[in-house]
Backbone as numpy.savetxt, mean C-alpha at the origin, in Angstrom:
# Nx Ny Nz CAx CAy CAz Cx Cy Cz
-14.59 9.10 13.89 -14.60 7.68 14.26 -13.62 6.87 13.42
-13.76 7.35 12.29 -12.42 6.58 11.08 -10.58 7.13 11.53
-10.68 8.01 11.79 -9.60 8.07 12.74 -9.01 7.29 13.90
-9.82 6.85 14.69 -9.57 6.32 15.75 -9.43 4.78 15.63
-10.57 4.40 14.66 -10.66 2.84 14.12 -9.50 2.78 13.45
-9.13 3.72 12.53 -7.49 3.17 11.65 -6.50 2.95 12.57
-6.46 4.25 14.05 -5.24 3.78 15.24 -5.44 2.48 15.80
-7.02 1.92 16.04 -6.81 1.12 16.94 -6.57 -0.16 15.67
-6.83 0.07 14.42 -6.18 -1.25 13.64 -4.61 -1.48 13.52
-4.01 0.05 13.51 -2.64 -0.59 13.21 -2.00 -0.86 14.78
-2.65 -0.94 15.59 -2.10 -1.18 16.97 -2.36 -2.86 16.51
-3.52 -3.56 16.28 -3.95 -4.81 16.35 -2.85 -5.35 15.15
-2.45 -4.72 14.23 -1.60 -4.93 12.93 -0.50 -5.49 14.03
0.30 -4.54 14.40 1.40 -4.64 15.28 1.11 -5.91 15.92
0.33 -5.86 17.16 0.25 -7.28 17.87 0.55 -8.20 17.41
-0.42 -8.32 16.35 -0.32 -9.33 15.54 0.83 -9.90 14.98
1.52 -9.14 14.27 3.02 -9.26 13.53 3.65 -10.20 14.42
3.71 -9.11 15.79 4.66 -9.40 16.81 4.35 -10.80 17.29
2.87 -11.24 17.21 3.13 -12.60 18.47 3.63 -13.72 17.19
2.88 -13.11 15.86 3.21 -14.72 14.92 4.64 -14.72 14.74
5.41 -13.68 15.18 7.25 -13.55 14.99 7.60 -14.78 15.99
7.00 -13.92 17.33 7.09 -14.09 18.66 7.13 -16.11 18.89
5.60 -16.65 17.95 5.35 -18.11 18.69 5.63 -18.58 17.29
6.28 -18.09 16.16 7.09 -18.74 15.02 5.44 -18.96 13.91
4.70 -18.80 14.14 3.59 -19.12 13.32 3.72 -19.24 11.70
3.02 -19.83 11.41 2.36 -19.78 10.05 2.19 -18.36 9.37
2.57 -18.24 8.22 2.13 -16.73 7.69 0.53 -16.72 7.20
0.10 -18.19 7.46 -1.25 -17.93 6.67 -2.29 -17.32 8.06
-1.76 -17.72 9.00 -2.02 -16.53 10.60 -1.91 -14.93 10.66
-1.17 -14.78 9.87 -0.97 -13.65 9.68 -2.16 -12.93 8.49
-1.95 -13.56 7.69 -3.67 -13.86 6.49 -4.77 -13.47 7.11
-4.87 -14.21 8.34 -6.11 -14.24 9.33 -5.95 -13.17 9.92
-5.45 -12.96 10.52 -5.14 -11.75 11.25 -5.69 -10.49 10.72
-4.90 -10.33 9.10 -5.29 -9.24 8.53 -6.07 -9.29 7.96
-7.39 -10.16 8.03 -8.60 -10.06 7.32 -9.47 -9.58 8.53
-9.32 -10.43 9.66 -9.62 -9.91 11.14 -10.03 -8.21 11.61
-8.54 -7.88 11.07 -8.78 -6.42 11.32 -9.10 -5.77 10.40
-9.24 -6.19 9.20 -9.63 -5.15 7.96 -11.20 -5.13 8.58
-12.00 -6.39 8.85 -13.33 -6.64 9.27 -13.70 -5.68 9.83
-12.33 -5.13 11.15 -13.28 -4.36 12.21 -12.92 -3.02 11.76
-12.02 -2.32 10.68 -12.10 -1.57 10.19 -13.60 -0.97 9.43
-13.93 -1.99 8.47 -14.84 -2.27 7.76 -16.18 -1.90 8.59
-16.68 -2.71 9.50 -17.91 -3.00 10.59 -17.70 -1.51 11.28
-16.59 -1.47 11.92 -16.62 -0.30 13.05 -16.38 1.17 12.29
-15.35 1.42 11.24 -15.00 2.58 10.89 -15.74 3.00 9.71
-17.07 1.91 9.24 -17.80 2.10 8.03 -16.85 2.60 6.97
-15.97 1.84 6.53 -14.96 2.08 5.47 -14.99 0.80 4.57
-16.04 1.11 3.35 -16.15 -0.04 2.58 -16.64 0.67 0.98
-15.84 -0.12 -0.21 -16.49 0.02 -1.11 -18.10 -0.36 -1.57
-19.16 0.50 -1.95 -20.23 -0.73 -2.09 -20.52 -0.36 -3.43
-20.20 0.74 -4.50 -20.12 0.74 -6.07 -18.67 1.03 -5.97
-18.62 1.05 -7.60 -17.77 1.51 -8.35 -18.18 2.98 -9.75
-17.31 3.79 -9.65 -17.59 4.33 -10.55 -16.75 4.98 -11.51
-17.38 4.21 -12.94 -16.46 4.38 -14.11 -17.48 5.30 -14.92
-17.74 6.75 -14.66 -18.88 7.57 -15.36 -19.99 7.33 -14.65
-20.33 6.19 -14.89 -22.10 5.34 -14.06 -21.62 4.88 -12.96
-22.51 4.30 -11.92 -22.71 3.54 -10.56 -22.70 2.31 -10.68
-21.85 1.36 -10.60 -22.08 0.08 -10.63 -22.00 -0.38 -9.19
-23.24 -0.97 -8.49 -23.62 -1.36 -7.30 -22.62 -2.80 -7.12
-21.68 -2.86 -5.91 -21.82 -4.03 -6.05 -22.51 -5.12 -5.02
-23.50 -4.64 -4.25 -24.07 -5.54 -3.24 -23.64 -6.36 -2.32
-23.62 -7.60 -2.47 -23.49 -8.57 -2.10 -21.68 -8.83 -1.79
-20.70 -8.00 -3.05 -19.41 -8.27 -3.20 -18.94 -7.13 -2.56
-19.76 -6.17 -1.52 -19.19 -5.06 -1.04 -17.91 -5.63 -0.32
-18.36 -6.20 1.00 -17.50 -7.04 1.23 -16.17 -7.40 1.31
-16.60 -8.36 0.50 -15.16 -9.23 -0.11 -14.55 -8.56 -1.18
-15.11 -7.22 -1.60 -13.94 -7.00 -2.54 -13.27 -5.30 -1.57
-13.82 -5.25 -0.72 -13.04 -4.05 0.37 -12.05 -5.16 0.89
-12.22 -6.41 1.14 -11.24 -7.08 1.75 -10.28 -7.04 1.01
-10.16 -7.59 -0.34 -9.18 -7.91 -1.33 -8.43 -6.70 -1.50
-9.03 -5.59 -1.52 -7.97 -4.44 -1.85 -7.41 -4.35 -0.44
-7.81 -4.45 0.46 -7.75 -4.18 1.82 -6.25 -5.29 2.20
-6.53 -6.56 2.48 -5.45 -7.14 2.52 -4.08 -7.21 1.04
-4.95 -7.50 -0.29 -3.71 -7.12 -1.03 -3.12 -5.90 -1.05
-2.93 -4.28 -0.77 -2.36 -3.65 -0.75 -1.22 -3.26 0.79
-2.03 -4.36 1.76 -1.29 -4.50 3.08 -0.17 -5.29 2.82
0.04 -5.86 1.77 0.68 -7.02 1.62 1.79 -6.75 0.17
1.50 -5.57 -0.21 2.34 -5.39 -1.73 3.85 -5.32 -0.99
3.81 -4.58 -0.08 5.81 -4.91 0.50 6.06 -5.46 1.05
5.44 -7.25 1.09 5.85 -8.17 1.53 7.16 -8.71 1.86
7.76 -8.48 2.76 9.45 -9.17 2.74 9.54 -10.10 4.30
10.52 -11.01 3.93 10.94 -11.82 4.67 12.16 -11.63 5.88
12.68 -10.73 5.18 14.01 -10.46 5.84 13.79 -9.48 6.53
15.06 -8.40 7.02 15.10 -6.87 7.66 15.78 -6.49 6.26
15.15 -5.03 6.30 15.85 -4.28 4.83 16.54 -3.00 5.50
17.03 -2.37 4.44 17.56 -1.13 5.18 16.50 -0.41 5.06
16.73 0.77 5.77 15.50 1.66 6.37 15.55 2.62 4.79
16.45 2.15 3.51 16.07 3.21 2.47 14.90 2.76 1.86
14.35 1.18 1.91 13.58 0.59 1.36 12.13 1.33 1.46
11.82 2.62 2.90 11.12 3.29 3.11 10.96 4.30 1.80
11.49 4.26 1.25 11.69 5.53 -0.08 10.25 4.96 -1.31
10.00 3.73 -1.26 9.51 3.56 -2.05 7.58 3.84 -1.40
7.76 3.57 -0.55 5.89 3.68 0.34 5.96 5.32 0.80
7.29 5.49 0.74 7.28 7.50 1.08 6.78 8.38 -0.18
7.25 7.69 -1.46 6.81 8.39 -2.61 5.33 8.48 -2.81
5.02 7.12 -2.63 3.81 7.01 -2.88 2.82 7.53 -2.01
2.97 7.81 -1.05 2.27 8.32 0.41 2.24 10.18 -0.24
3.31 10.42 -0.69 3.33 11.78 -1.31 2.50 12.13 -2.22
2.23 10.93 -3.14 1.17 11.16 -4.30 -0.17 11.20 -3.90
-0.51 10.52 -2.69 -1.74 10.32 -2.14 -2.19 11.32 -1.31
-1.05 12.34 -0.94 -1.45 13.14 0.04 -1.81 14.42 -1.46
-0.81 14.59 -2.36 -1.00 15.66 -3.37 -2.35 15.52 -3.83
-3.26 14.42 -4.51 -3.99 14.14 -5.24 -4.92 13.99 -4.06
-5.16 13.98 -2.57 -5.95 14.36 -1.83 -6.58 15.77 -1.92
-5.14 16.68 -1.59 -4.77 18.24 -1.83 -5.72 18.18 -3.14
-5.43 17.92 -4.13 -6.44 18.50 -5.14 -7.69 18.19 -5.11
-8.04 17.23 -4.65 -9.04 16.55 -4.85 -10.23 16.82 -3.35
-9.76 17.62 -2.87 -10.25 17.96 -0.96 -10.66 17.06 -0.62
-9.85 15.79 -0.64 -10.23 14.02 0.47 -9.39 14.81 1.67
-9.90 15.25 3.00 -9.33 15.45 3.87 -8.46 14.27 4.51
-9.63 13.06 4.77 -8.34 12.05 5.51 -7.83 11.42 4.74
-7.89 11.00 3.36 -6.53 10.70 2.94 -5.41 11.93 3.20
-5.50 13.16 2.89 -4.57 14.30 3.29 -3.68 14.19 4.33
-4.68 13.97 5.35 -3.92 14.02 6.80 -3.45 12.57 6.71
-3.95 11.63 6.64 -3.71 10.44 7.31 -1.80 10.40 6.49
-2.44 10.48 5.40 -0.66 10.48 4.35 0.24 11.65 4.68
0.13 12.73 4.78 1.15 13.55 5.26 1.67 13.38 6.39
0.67 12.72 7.60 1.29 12.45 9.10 1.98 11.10 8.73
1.76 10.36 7.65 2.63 9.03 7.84 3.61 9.44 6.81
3.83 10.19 5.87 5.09 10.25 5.33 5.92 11.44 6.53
5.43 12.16 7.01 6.20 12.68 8.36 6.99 11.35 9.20
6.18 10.69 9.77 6.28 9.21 10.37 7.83 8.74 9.83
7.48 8.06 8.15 8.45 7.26 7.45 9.32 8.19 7.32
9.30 9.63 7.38 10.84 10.23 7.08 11.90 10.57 8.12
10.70 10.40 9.67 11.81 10.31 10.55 12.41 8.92 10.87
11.83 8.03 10.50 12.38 6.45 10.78 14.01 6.50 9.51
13.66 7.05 8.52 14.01 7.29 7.68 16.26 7.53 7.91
15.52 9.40 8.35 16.48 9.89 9.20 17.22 9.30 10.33
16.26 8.96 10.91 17.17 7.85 12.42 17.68 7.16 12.05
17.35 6.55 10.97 18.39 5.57 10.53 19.46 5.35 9.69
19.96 6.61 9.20 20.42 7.16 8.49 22.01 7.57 9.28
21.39 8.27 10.82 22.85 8.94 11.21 22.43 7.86 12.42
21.63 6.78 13.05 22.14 5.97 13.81 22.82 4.68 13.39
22.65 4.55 12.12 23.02 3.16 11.44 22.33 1.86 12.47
21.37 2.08 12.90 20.61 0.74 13.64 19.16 0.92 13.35
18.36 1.54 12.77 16.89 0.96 12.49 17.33 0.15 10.94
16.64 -1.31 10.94 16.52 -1.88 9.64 14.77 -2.26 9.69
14.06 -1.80 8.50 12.58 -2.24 8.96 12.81 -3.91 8.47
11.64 -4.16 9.28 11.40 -5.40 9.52 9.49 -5.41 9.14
9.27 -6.18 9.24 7.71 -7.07 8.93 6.60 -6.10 9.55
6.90 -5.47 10.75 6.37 -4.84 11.29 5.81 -3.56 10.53
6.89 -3.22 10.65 6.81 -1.62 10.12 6.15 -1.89 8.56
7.03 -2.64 7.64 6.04 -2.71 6.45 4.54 -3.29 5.93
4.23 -3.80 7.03 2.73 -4.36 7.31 2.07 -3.22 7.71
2.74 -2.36 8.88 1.50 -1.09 9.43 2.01 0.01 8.09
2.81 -0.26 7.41 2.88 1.17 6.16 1.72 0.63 5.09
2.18 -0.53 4.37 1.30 -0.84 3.76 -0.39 -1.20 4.12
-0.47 -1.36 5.34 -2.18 -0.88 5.68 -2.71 -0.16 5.61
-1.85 1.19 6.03 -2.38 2.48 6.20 -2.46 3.26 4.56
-1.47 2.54 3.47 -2.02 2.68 2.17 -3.17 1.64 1.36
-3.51 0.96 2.28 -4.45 0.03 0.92 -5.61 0.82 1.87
-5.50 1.51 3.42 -7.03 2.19 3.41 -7.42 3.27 3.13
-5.55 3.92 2.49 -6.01 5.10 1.77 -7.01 5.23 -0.18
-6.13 3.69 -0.18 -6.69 3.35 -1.68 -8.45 3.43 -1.58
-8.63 2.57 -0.53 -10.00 2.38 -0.41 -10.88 3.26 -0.60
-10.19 4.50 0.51 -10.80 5.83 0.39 -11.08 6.82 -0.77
-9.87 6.37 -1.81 -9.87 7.20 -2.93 -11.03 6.25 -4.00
-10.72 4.90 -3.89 -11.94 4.15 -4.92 -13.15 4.82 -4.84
-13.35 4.92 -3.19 -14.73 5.37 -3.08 -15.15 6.52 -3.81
-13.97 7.70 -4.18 -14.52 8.80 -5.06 -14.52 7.95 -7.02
-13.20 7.47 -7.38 -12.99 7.07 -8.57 -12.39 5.84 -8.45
-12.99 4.26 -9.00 -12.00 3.47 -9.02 -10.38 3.59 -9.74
-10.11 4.99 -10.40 -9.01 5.05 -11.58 -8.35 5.53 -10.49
-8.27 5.62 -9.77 -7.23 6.37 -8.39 -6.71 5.10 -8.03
-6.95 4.20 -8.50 -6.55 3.01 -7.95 -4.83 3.03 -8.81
-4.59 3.65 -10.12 -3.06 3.94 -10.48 -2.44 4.15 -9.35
-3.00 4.73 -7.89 -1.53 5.81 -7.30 -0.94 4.39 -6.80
-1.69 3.41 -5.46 -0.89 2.26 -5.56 -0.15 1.32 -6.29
-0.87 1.26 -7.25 -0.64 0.28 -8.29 0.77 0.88 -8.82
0.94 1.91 -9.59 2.11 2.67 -10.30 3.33 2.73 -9.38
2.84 3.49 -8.15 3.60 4.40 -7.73 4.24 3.06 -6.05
3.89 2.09 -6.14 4.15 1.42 -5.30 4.70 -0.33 -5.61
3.11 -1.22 -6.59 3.32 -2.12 -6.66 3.97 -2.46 -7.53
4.60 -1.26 -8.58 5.24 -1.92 -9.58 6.57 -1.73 -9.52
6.73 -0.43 -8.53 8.27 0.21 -8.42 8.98 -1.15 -7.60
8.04 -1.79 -6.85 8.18 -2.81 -5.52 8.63 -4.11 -6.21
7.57 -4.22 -7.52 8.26 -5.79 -8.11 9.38 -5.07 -8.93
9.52 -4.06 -9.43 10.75 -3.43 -10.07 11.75 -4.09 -9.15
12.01 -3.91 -7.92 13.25 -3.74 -7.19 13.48 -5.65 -7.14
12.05 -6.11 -6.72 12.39 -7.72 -6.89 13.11 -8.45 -7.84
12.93 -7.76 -8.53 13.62 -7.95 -10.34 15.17 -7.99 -10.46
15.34 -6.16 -10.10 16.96 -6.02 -10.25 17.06 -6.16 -9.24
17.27 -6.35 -7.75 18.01 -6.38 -6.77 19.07 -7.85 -6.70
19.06 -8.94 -7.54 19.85 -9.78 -7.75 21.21 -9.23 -8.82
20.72 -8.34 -9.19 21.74 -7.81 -10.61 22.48 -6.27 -9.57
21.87 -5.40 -8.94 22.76 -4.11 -8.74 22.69 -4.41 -7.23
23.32 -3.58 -6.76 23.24 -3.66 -4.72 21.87 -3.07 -4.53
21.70 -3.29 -3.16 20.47 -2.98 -2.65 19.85 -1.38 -2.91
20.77 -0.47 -2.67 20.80 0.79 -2.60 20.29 1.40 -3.82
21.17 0.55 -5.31 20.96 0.99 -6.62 19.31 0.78 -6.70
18.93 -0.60 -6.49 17.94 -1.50 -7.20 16.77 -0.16 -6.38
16.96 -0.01 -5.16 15.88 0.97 -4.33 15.97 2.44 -5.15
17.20 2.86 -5.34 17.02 4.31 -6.27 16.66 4.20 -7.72
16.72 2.68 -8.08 15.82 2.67 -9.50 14.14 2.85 -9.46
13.66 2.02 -8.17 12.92 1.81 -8.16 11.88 3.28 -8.18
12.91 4.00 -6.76 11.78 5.21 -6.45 11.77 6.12 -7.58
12.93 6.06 -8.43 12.61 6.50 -9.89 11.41 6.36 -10.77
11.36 5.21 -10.79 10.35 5.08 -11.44 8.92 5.05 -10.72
8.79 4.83 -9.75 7.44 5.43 -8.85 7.37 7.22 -9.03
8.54 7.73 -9.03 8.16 9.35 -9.14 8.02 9.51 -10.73
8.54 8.75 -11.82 7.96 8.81 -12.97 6.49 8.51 -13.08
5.79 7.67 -12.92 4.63 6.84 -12.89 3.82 7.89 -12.58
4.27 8.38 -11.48 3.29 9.42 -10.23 3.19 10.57 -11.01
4.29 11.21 -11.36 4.40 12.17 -12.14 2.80 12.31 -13.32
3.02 11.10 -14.40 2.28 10.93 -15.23 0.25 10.75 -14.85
0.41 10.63 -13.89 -1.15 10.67 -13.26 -1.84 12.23 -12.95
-0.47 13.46 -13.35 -1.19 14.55 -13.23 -1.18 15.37 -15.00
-0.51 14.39 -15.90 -0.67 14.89 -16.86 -1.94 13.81 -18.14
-1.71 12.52 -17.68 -2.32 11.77 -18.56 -3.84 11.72 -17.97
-4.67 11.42 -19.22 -6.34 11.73 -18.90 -7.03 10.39 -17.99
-7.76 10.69 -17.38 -7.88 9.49 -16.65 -8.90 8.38 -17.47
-9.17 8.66 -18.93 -9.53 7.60 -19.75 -8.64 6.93 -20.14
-7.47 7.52 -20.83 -6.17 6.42 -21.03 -6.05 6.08 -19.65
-5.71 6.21 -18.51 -4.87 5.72 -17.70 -5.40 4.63 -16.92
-6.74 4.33 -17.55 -7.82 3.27 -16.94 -7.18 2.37 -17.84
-6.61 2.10 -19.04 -6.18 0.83 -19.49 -5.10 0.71 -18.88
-4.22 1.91 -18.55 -3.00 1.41 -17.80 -3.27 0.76 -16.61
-4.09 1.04 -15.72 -4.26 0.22 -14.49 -4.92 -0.78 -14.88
-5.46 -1.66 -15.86 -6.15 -2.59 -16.48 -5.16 -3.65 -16.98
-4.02 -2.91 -17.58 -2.81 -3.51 -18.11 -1.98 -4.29 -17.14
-1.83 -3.36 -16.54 -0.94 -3.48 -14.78 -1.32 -4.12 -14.34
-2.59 -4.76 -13.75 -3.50 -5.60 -12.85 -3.02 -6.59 -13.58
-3.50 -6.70 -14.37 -3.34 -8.32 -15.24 -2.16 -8.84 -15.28
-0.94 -7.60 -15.29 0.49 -8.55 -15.46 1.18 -8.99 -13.89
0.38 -7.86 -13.10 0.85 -8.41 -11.54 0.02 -9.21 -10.85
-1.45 -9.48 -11.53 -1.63 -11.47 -11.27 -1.11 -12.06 -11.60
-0.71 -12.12 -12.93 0.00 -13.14 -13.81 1.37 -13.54 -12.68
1.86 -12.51 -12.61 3.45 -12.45 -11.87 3.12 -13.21 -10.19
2.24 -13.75 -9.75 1.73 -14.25 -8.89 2.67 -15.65 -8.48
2.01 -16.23 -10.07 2.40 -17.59 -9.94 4.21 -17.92 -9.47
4.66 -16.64 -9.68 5.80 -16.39 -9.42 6.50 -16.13 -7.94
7.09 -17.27 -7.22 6.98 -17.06 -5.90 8.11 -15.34 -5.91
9.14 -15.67 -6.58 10.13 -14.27 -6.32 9.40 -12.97 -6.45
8.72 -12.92 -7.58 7.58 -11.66 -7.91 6.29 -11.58 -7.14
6.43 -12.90 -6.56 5.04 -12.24 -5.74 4.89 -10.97 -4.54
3.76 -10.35 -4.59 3.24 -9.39 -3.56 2.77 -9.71 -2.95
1.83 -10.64 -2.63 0.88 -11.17 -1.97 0.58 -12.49 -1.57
């Protein structure tokens, strides 16, 4: 059933994109939109955090909810862009889609497994096409249905360990404000091969470092990419 509910969300993702392009809308429509469908993800595909666990069970009741939403729309939203990019900009949600499918593999989460290996299949032929056609540039679209289909893989992994929450965080949201950073200083191309650098560094380090240190690193991280909020250029979200 979680299969079918994730197709029929990123179909509603799409629509969506397309009509607020389409009738010029508000992006805070788009807000709506994607809380809309996280809902019927949520309701229909029973895909929701309701603890956390750091060793013990911490219930969260009442905040099941609203805090499946928050990861739910903020990780739909970490490759936020305005413009069309080139189709290498895919390099950075491909890495990370790789880490999620490996650390599935170890971990026997079947649909994160599948769901990430069929979408980094996906992103590497968009990838390719665009490569020897010189005409796909992604646009809003495409990085709205990539980044959905990772904040419901995140979801999926919280549900075993909230510390799985590094693979987005490392291997995506930081390589992502990385590139926001330098892409005024090197060309587009450089600022993207720095970036996925350092997402395959990051990623790398989640199969050697213990997942007690690496809980301050995602503790560390969180805090400096709210902070970076207030920041319209650095923002994700």
């Amino acid at each position: 059933m979680l299969y079918l509910t994730l197709l029929i969300c990123i179909v509603l993702i799409v629509m969506m994109d397309k009509l607020t392009q389409a009738f010029k809308l508000s992006s805070i429509w788009g807000l709506i939109g994607q809380i809309c469908v996280s809902l019927v993800l949520i309701v229909v595909g029973k895909l929701e955090v309701s603890y956390i666990n750091l060793g013990n069970h911490f219930e969260l009741g009442y905040l099941t909810i609203p805090f499946t939403l928050l990861v739910l729309v903020g990780f739909t939203n970490v490759m936020n862009i305005e413009k069309a990019q080139n189709t290498s900009i895919l390099l950075l949600p491909f890495v990370s889609l790789v880490y999620f499918s490996i650390a599935a593999y170890v971990m026997g989460h079947s649909f994160v497994l599948i769901i990430g290996f069929c979408t980094c299949l996906v992103i590497l032929f968009i990838m390719l096409y665009g490569y020897f056609s010189s005409k796909v540039f992604v646009g809003r679209t495409i990085i709205t249905s990539v980044g959905f289909i990772i904040a419901v893989l995140s979801i999926s992994f919280i549900k075993t360990s909230i510390v799985t929450i590094y693979i987005p965080l490392f291997t995506l949201a930081l390589p992502f404000t990385l590139y926001y950073f330098i892409t005024d200083k090197f060309t587009s191309i450089t600022s993207i091969l720095v970036s996925t650098i350092t997402a395959i560094f990051f990623g790398g380090l989640m199969f050697i470092v213990p997942f007690n240190i690496m809980w301050y690193f995602v503790v560390g991280l969180t805090i400096i990419l709210v902070i970076m909020q207030s920041s319209r250029k650095y923002r994700i979200i």
